[in-house]
mmCIF file of C-alpha atoms in Angstrom:
data_model
loop_
_atom_site.group_PDB
_atom_site.id
_atom_site.type_symbol
_atom_site.label_atom_id
_atom_site.label_comp_id
_atom_site.label_asym_id
_atom_site.label_seq_id
_atom_site.Cartn_x
_atom_site.Cartn_y
_atom_site.Cartn_z
ATOM 1 C CA MET O 1 -2.433 16.915 26.787
ATOM 2 C CA THR O 2 -2.346 16.764 23.067
ATOM 3 C CA PHE O 3 -4.449 14.372 21.241
ATOM 4 C CA GLU O 4 -3.651 12.641 17.563
ATOM 5 C CA TYR O 5 -7.185 12.105 15.452
ATOM 6 C CA LYS O 6 -7.753 9.918 12.411
ATOM 7 C CA VAL O 7 -10.818 10.084 10.479
ATOM 8 C CA VAL O 8 -11.865 6.792 8.569
ATOM 9 C CA PRO O 9 -14.816 6.436 6.299
ATOM 10 C CA ALA O 10 -17.837 4.585 7.851
ATOM 11 C CA PRO O 11 -18.811 1.490 5.849
ATOM 12 C CA THR O 12 -20.895 1.271 3.389
ATOM 13 C CA ARG O 13 -21.997 -2.024 3.261
ATOM 14 C CA GLY O 14 -22.820 -5.068 6.109
ATOM 15 C CA LYS O 15 -20.782 -7.727 6.445
ATOM 16 C CA LYS O 16 -22.235 -11.192 6.548
ATOM 17 C CA ALA O 17 -21.590 -13.871 9.251
ATOM 18 C CA LYS O 18 -22.964 -16.799 10.377
ATOM 19 C CA GLY O 19 -26.193 -15.990 12.182
ATOM 20 C CA VAL O 20 -26.383 -12.442 11.085
ATOM 21 C CA LYS O 21 -29.482 -12.132 8.814
ATOM 22 C CA THR O 22 -31.179 -8.682 8.598
ATOM 23 C CA ALA O 23 -29.511 -5.422 7.094
ATOM 24 C CA ALA O 24 -28.825 -3.775 10.135
ATOM 25 C CA ASP O 25 -27.313 -6.340 11.646
ATOM 26 C CA ARG O 26 -24.631 -6.689 9.233
ATOM 27 C CA PHE O 27 -24.034 -3.069 9.008
ATOM 28 C CA ALA O 28 -23.911 -3.479 12.729
ATOM 29 C CA ARG O 29 -21.056 -5.836 12.607
ATOM 30 C CA ALA O 30 -19.047 -4.218 9.891
ATOM 31 C CA LEU O 31 -19.032 -0.737 12.108
ATOM 32 C CA ALA O 32 -18.145 -2.996 15.223
ATOM 33 C CA GLU O 33 -15.356 -4.591 13.130
ATOM 34 C CA THR O 34 -13.901 -1.086 12.237
ATOM 35 C CA ILE O 35 -14.316 0.162 15.277
ATOM 36 C CA ASN O 36 -12.339 -2.746 16.798
ATOM 37 C CA ALA O 37 -9.747 -2.760 14.188
ATOM 38 C CA GLU O 38 -8.715 0.857 14.768
ATOM 39 C CA ALA O 39 -8.726 -0.076 18.933
ATOM 40 C CA ALA O 40 -6.487 -2.638 18.836
ATOM 41 C CA GLU O 41 -4.223 -0.094 17.345
ATOM 42 C CA GLY O 42 -4.589 2.158 20.521
ATOM 43 C CA TRP O 43 -7.363 4.655 18.700
ATOM 44 C CA GLU O 44 -10.236 5.464 21.248
ATOM 45 C CA TYR O 45 -13.607 6.009 19.178
ATOM 46 C CA ILE O 46 -15.250 9.715 19.880
ATOM 47 C CA ARG O 47 -17.815 10.133 17.389
ATOM 48 C CA THR O 48 -19.393 9.854 13.766
ATOM 49 C CA ASP O 49 -19.753 13.237 11.972
ATOM 50 C CA THR O 50 -22.094 13.156 8.486
ATOM 51 C CA LEU O 51 -19.928 15.723 6.282
ATOM 52 C CA PRO O 52 -21.215 17.165 2.740
ATOM 53 C CA ALA O 53 -18.651 16.467 0.259
ATOM 54 C CA GLU O 54 -18.184 18.323 -3.320
ATOM 55 C CA GLU O 55 -18.020 15.489 -6.221
ATOM 56 C CA ARG O 56 -18.092 16.017 -10.140
ATOM 57 C CA GLN O 57 -20.910 15.185 -12.266
ATOM 58 C CA GLY O 58 -20.601 14.548 -15.661
ATOM 59 C CA LEU O 59 -18.416 16.511 -17.758
ATOM 60 C CA THR O 60 -18.464 20.249 -15.538
ATOM 61 C CA GLY O 61 -21.497 19.628 -13.560
ATOM 62 C CA ARG O 62 -20.411 19.283 -9.232
ATOM 63 C CA THR O 63 -22.711 17.992 -6.771
ATOM 64 C CA THR O 64 -22.693 17.725 -3.290
ATOM 65 C CA VAL O 65 -22.666 14.145 -1.126
ATOM 66 C CA PHE O 66 -22.436 13.689 2.651
ATOM 67 C CA GLN O 67 -20.152 11.073 3.931
ATOM 68 C CA ASN O 68 -20.093 9.230 7.054
ATOM 69 C CA MET O 69 -17.161 9.480 9.038
ATOM 70 C CA LEU O 70 -15.554 7.912 12.250
ATOM 71 C CA ILE O 71 -13.456 9.759 14.424
ATOM 72 C CA PHE O 72 -11.045 8.673 16.651
ATOM 73 C CA ARG O 73 -8.245 9.978 18.615
ATOM 74 C CA ARG O 74 -5.175 8.836 20.490
ATOM 75 C CA ASP O 75 -2.872 10.135 23.231
ATOM 76 C CA GLY O 76 -0.462 12.140 21.533
ATOM 77 C CA GLU O 77 2.313 12.816 24.354
ATOM 78 C CA ALA O 78 2.158 8.759 23.910
ATOM 79 C CA VAL O 79 2.724 7.881 20.050
ATOM 80 C CA GLU O 80 5.901 10.401 20.616
ATOM 81 C CA ALA O 81 7.221 8.632 23.313
ATOM 82 C CA GLU O 82 7.053 5.570 21.664
ATOM 83 C CA PRO O 83 10.734 4.632 20.339
ATOM 84 C CA ARG O 84 10.237 4.256 16.137
ATOM 85 C CA GLN O 85 11.268 1.248 14.481
ATOM 86 C CA GLU O 86 13.975 1.817 11.897
ATOM 87 C CA ILE O 87 14.464 -0.527 9.207
ATOM 88 C CA SER O 88 18.336 -1.497 8.609
ATOM 89 C CA VAL O 89 19.801 -1.906 4.930
ATOM 90 C CA VAL O 90 22.617 -3.926 3.813
ATOM 91 C CA THR O 91 24.756 -2.586 1.440
ATOM 92 C CA ASP O 92 27.612 -4.439 1.424
ATOM 93 C CA ILE O 93 27.778 -7.254 -0.312
ATOM 94 C CA THR O 94 29.801 -9.899 0.607
ATOM 95 C CA GLU O 95 32.005 -12.676 -1.458
ATOM 96 C CA THR O 96 29.619 -15.707 -0.409
ATOM 97 C CA HIS O 97 26.999 -14.097 -2.400
ATOM 98 C CA ALA O 98 28.691 -12.274 -5.242
ATOM 99 C CA PRO O 99 28.726 -14.545 -8.303
ATOM 100 C CA LYS O 100 32.068 -15.910 -9.269
ATOM 101 C CA LEU O 101 33.471 -15.097 -12.324
ATOM 102 C CA PRO O 102 36.115 -17.245 -14.250
ATOM 103 C CA SER O 103 39.673 -16.034 -13.904
ATOM 104 C CA ALA O 104 41.484 -15.828 -17.109
ATOM 105 C CA ASP O 105 43.489 -18.896 -16.424
ATOM 106 C CA THR O 106 40.138 -21.224 -15.955
ATOM 107 C CA ALA O 107 38.203 -19.330 -19.769
ATOM 108 C CA GLN O 108 37.374 -21.512 -21.501
ATOM 109 C CA ALA O 109 37.482 -20.329 -25.258
ATOM 110 C CA VAL O 110 34.326 -19.334 -27.152
ATOM 111 C CA PRO O 111 34.405 -21.109 -30.428
ATOM 112 C CA GLU O 112 34.107 -18.700 -33.438
ATOM 113 C CA PRO O 113 30.662 -18.328 -34.844
ATOM 114 C CA SER O 114 29.848 -19.868 -38.322
ATOM 115 C CA ALA O 115 29.449 -17.669 -41.242
ATOM 116 C CA LYS O 116 25.633 -18.412 -41.218
ATOM 117 C CA ALA O 117 25.161 -16.775 -37.527
ATOM 118 C CA LYS O 118 27.663 -14.092 -38.487
ATOM 119 C CA LEU O 119 25.336 -13.118 -41.348
ATOM 120 C CA ASN O 120 22.245 -13.170 -38.475
ATOM 121 C CA GLY O 121 23.908 -10.861 -36.604
ATOM 122 C CA ALA O 122 25.474 -7.420 -37.138
ATOM 123 C CA GLU O 123 27.429 -8.140 -39.945
ATOM 124 C CA LYS O 124 23.852 -9.023 -42.037
ATOM 125 C CA ARG O 125 23.266 -5.005 -41.698
ATOM 126 C CA ASP O 126 26.389 -4.519 -43.143
ATOM 127 C CA VAL O 127 25.904 -6.057 -46.178
ATOM 128 C CA ALA O 128 22.326 -5.090 -46.634
ATOM 129 C CA ALA O 129 23.728 -1.729 -46.302
ATOM 130 C CA GLU O 130 26.405 -1.781 -49.137
#
């Protein structure tokens, strides 16, 4: 039997709730919510480990801190047996979704821009270059 493992950082703060007053009770609530959320996805809680991790301190220094990790597992064979959900993407755009372009018969004549408008556009740059 093979297992799949998942490691999640343990909560560092408690969660406020009605009727939960002490810091220990708030922390227990946050921990229980984390474990229950993973259990809902099929993960079984195994244990909590405290592991060393090296972090930067300042520009060149390093220090060792300890991280609390929650370890979960689930049956790896059951995960492989589950059908994967695939997302289909529609790449064909039909005429009902495409914008309608005017045909040559129904195209309206575009009025000629005035001389002042021409000077504000590209022709103004040509005049300045001369």
